[in-house]
Coordinates of C-alpha atoms in Angstrom, one line a residue:
X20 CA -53.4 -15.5 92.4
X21 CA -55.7 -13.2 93.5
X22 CA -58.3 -13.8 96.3
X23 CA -61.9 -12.0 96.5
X24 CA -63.8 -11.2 99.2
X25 CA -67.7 -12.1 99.2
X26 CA -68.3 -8.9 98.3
X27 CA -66.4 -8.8 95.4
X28 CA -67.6 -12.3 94.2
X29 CA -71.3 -10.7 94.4
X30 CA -70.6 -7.8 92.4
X31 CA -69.5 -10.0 89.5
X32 CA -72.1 -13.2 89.7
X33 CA -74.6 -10.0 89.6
X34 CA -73.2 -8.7 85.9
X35 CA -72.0 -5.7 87.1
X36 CA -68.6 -6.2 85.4
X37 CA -68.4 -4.2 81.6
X38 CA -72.3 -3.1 82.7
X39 CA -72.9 0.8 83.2
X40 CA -73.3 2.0 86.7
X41 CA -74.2 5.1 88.4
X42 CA -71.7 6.2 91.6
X43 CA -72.3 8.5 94.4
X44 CA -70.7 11.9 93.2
X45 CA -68.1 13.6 95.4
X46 CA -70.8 16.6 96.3
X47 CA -74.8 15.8 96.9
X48 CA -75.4 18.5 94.6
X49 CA -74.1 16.6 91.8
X50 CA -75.8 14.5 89.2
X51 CA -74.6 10.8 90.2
X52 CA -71.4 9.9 88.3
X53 CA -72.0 7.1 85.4
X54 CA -69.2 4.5 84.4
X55 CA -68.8 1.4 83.1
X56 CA -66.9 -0.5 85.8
X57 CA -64.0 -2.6 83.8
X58 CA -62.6 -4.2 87.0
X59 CA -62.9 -5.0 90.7
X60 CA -59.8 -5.7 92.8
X61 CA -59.3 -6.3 96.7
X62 CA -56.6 -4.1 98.5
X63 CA -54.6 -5.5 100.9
X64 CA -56.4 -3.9 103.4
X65 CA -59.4 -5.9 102.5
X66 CA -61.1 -2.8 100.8
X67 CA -63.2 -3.6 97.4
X68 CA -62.1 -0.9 94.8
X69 CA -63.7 -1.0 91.2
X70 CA -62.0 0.5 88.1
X71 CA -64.3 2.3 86.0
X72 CA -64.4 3.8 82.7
X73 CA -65.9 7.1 82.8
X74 CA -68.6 9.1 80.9
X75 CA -68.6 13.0 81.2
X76 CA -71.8 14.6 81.2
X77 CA -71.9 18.1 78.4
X78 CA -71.5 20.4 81.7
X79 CA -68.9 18.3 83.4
X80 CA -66.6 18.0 79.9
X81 CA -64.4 21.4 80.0
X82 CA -63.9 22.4 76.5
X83 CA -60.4 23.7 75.2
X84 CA -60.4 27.6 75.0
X85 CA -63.3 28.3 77.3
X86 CA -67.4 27.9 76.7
X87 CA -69.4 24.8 77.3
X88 CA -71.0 22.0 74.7
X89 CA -74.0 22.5 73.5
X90 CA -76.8 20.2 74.9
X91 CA -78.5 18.0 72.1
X92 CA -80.6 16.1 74.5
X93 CA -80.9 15.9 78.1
X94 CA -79.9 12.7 78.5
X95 CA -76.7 13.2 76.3
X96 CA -73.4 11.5 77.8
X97 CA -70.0 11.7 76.5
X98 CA -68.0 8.6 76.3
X99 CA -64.3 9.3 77.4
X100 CA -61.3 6.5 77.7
X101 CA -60.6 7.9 81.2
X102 CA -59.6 5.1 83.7
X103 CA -59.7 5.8 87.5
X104 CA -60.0 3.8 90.8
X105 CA -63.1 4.2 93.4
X106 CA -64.5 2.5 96.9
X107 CA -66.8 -0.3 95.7
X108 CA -69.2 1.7 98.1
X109 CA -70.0 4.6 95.6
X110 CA -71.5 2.3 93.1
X111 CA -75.5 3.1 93.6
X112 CA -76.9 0.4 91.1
X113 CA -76.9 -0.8 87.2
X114 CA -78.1 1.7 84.5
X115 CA -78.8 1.8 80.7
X116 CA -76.3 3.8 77.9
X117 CA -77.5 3.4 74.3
X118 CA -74.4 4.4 71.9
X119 CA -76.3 5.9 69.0
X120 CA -74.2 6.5 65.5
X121 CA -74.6 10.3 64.8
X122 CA -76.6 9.1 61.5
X123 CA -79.1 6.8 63.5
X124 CA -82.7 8.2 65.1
X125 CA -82.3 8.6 69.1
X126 CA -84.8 5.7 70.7
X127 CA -87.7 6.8 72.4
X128 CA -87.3 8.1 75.4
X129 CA -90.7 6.1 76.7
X130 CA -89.8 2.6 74.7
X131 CA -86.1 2.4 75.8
X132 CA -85.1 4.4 78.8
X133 CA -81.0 5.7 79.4
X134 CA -79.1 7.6 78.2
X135 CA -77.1 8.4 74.7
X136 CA -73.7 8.3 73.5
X137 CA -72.9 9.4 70.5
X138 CA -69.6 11.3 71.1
X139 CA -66.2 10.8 72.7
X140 CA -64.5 12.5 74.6
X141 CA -60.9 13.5 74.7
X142 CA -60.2 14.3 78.1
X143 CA -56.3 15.5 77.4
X144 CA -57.5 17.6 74.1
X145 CA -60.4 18.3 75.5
X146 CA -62.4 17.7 72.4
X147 CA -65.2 15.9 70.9
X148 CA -65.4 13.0 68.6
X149 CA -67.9 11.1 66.9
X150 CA -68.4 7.4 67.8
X151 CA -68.6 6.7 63.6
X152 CA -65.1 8.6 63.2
X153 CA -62.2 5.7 62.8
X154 CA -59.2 7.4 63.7
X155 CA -58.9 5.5 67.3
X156 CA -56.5 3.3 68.2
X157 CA -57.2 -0.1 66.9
X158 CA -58.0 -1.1 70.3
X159 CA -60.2 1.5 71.2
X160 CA -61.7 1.2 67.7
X161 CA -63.1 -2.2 68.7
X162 CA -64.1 -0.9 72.2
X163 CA -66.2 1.7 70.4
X164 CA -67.9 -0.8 67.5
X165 CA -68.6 -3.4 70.5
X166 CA -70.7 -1.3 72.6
X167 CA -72.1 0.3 69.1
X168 CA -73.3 -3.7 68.2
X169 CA -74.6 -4.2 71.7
X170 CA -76.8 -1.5 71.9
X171 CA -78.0 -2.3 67.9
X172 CA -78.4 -5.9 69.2
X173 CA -80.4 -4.7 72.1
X174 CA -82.6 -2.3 70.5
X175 CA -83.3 -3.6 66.9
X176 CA -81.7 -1.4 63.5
X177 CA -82.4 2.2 64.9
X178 CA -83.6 3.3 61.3
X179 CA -81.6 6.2 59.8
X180 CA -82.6 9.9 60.5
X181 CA -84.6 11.6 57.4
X182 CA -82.1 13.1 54.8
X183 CA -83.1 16.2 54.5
X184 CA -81.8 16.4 57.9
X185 CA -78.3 14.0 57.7
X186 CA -77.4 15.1 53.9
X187 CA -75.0 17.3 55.6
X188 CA -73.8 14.6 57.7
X189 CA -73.7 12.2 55.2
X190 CA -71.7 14.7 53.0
X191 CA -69.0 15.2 55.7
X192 CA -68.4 11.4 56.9
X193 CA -68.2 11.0 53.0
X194 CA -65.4 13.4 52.5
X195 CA -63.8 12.8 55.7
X196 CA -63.6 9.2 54.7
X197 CA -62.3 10.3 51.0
X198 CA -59.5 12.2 52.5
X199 CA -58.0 9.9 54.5
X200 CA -57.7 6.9 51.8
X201 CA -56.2 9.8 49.9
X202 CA -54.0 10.6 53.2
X203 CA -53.2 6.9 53.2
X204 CA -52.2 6.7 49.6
X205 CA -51.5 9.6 47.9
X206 CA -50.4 12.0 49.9
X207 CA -47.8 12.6 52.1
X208 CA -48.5 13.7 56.0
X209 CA -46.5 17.2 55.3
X210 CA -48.9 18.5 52.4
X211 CA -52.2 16.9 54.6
X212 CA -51.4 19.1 57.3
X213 CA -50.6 21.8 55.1
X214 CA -54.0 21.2 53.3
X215 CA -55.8 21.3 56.6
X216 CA -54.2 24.7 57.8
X217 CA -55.5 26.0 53.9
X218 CA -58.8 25.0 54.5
X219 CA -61.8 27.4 54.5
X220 CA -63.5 28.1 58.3
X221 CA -65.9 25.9 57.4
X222 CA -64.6 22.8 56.8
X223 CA -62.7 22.9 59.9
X224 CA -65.9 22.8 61.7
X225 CA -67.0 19.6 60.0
X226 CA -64.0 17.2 61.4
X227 CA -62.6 16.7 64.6
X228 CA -59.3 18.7 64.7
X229 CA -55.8 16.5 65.4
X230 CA -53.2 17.5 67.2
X231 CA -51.1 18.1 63.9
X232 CA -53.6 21.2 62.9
X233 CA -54.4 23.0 66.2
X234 CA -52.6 26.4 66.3
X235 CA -49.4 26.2 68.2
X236 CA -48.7 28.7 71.1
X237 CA -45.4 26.8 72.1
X238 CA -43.2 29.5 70.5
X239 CA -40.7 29.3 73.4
X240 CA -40.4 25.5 72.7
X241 CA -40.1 26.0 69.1
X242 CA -37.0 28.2 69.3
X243 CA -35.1 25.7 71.9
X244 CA -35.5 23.1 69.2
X245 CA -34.7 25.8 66.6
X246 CA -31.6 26.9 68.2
X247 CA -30.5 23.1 68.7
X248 CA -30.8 22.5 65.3
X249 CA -32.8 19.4 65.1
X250 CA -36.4 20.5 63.4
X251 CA -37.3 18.6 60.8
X252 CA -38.8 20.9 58.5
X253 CA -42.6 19.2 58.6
X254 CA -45.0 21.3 60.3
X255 CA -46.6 18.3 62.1
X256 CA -43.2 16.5 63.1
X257 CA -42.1 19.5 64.4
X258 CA -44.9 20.8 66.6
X259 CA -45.0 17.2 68.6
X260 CA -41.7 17.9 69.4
X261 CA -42.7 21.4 70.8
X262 CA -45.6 19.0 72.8
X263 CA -43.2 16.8 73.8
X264 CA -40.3 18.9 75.0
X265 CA -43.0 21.4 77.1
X266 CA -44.6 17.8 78.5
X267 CA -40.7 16.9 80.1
X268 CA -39.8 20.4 81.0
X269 CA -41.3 20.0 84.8
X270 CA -38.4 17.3 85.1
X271 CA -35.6 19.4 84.4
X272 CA -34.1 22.4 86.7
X273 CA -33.2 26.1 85.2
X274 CA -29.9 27.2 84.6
X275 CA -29.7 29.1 87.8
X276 CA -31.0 26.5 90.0
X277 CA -33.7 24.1 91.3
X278 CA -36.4 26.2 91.9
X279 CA -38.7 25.9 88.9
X280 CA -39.0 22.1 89.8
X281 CA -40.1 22.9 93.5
X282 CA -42.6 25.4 92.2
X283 CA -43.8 23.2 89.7
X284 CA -46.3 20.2 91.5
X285 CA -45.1 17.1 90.3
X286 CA -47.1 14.6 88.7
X287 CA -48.8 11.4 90.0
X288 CA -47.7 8.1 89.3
X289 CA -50.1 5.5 88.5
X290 CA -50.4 4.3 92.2
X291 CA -51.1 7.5 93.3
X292 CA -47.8 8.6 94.9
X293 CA -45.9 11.7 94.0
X294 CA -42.6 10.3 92.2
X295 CA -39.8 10.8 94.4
X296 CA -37.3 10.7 92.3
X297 CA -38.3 13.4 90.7
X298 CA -37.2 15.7 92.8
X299 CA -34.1 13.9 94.0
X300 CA -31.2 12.3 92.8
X301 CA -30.0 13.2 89.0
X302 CA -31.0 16.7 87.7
X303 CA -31.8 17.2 84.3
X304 CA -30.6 20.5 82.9
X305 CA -33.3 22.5 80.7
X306 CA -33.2 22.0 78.0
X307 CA -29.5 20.3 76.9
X308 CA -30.9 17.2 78.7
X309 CA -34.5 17.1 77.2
X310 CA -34.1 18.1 73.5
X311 CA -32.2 14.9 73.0
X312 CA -33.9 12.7 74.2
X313 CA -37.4 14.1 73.2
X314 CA -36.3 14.1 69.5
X315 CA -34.9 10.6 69.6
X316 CA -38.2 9.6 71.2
X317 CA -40.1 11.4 68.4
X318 CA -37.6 10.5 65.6
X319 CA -38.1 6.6 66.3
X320 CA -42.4 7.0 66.4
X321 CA -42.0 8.9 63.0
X322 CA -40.0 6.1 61.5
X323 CA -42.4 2.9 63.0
X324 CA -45.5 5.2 61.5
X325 CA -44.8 7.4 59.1
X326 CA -47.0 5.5 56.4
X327 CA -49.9 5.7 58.6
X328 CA -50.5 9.7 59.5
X329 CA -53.2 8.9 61.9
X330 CA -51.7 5.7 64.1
X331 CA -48.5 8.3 64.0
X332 CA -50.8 10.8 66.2
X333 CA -52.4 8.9 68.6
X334 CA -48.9 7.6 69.5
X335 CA -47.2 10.8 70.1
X336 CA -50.6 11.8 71.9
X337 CA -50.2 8.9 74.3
X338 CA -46.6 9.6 74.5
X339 CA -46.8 12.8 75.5
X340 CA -49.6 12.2 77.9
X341 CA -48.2 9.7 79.7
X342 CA -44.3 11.7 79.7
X343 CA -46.5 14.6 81.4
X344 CA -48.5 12.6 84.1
X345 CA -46.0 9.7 84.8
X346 CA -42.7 11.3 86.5
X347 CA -41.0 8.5 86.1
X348 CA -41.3 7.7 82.8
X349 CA -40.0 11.0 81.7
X350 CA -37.3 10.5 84.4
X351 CA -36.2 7.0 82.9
X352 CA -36.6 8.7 79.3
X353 CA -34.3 11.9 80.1
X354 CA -31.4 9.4 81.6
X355 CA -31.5 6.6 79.2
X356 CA -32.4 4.0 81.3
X357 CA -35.6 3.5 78.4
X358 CA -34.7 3.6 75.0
X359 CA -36.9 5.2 72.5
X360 CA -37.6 2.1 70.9
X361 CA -38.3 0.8 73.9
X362 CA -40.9 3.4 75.1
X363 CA -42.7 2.8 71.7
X364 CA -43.6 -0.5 72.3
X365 CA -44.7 -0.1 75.6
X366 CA -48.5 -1.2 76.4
X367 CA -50.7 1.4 78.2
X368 CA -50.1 0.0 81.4
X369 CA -46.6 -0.2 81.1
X370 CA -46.7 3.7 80.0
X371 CA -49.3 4.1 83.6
X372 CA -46.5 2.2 85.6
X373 CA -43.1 3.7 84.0
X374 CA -41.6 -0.1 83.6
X375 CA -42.1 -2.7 81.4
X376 CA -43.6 -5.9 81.8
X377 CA -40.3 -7.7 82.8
X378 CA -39.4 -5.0 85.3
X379 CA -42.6 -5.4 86.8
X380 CA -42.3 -8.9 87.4
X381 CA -38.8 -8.8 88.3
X382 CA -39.8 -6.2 90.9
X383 CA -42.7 -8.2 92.8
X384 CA -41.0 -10.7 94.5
X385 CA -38.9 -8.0 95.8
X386 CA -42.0 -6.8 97.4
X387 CA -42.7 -9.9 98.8
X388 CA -39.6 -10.4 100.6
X389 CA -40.2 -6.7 102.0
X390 CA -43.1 -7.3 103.6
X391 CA -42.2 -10.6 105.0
X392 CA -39.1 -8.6 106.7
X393 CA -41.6 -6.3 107.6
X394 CA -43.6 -9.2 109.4
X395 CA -40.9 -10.6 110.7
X396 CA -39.7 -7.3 112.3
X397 CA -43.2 -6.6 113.9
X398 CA -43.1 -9.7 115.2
X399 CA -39.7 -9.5 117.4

């Protein structure tokens, strides 16, 4: 059971849990951070740390290929699905975000103070997104809709913007929505991608890309997979294997030695620490170790999702971001201690941590007895 300090207590009875909040930035030249703060936990230290859920603002957000976002309005925040872990101590006081549907007028800026979301963020793509596009994950679908409904509830309908100046808009969501019921139905995920990469200059402007239409520059991953003989012959099956395989490659050591995976800076765990293991104990060859395993891993996401082209991205996105940022996830992927099938059903937490939820709870009364040895040792 978890125990709160005063503190902690205080910051909940006063609503700042799932409220918006503005945190002292890192450099007093920046703009104070904003969040919505989605947790607050106790260290064993005693230290009150909050978990917030981050907004970017348009100059903070780095934009794939260069450039920056152009500013709508000056109180324009992106909302992101970016997690991390600060001192309750930065948090400066409450503040208000309206989430405004791209086809709904912006409040006044006099009437209802805040800022306005109408965009997400995609902090691994580095892209935008509208908040009225549906191809989230379910659960992030409802995250999006919730905080949509609660700034509705707490403004009134916003009426719609004029349509001589949303027919576009209207135009695009329409189609957009058109093609994937037909994507869903009709047609198979092969001649949708292949539709996409046909598409005039223009229409690729009007929709968010996925990772199944960006232009590849993983060539040198491509021929590995090429050479092994194991491509499957659909565009966008085969380049998230190319994303997967270059995601693992950090785990595994060249031909003629080690050194690529000293040069290469390992990646964080979820608590912070660099994996050990990584670096020690088995070595995985590049690539006869990695191939395998990232084409099972791929093979086994294509056959849970294949009727449902969008659900079947977002899971090889989080696979692959997770493989790339959690060492020992790819570690226990590249030796078989996690089954594909496994990995697939894994929760995002579970990804965060590298073990499942019976691992995890197998593994804490190990800590336990740990630290009462250690206790027991300081006090001899």
């Amino acid at each position: 059971m978890r125990v709160l300090s005063l503190m902690a207590i205080d910051m909940i009875s006063v609503g700042l849990q799932e409220d918006p909040v503005l945190l002292v930035p890192e450099d007093t030249k920046q703009k104070p951070y904003v969040a919505i703060i989605k947790d607050i936990s106790q260290t064993k230290d005693g230290s009150i740390m909050v978990t917030g859920q981050w907004f970017y603002r348009p100059e903070e957000a780095e934009k794939k290929g260069g450039g920056s976002w152009p500013l709508n309005d000056t109180r324009e925040l992106f909302y992101s699905f970016h997690r991390d872990e600060v001192p309750a101590e930065s948090v400066m006081h409450k503040c208000v975000v309206h989430f405004v549907p791209i086809h709904k007028q912006i409040p006044n800026r006099k009437e209802h103070p805040g800022f306005i979301v109408q965009k997400v963020y995609d902090t691994v793509e580095q892209k935008l997104w509208k908040l009225t596009d549906k191809d989230y994950e379910d659960n992030k679908q409802h995250e999006i809709d919730l905080l949509v409904q609660k700034t509705l509830s707490r403004l009134g309908d916003l009426p719609d913007l004029e349509f001589d100046s949303t027919a576009a808009v209207f135009d695009q969501e329409e189609q957009l929505k058109a093609k994937r019921i037909l994507r869903k139905k009709n047609i198979s995920p092969l001649d949708v991608t292949r539709n996409d990469e046909g598409s005039t200059r223009s229409d690729q402007s009007l929709k968010a890309e996925t990772p199944g239409s960006c232009p590849s520059n993983t060539n040198e991953y491509y021929t590995i997979l090429s050479k092994a003989k194991v491509l499957t012959g659909e565009t966008h099956r085969d380049k998230w294997m190319t994303r997967l395989l270059q995601g693992v490659q950090y785990m595994c050591s060249c031909p003629d030695g080690l050194e690529r995976e000293r040069d290469i800076k390992s990646p964080r765990t979820a608590n912070g620490s660099q994996e050990k293991s990584s670096n020690s104990g088995k070595s995985f060859t590049w690539p006869d170790a990695a191939v395998p395993a990232i084409t099972a891993l791929e093979k086994a996401s294509h056959d849970a999702l294949c009727s449902d082209f969008q659900k079947y991205n977002q899971k090889l996105r989080q696979l692959e971001f997770n493989l790339k940022n959690n060492a020992l996830l790819a570690r226990r992927l590249l030796n078989g201690e996690l089954e594909p099938s496994t990995i697939l059903n894994m929760s995002p937490n579970e990804l965060k941590e590298g073990l499942t939820a019976e691992e995890t709870a197998k593994k804490e009364p190990d800590e336990s007895e740990r630290m009462q040895l250690f206790y027991y040792r300081e006090s001899r």
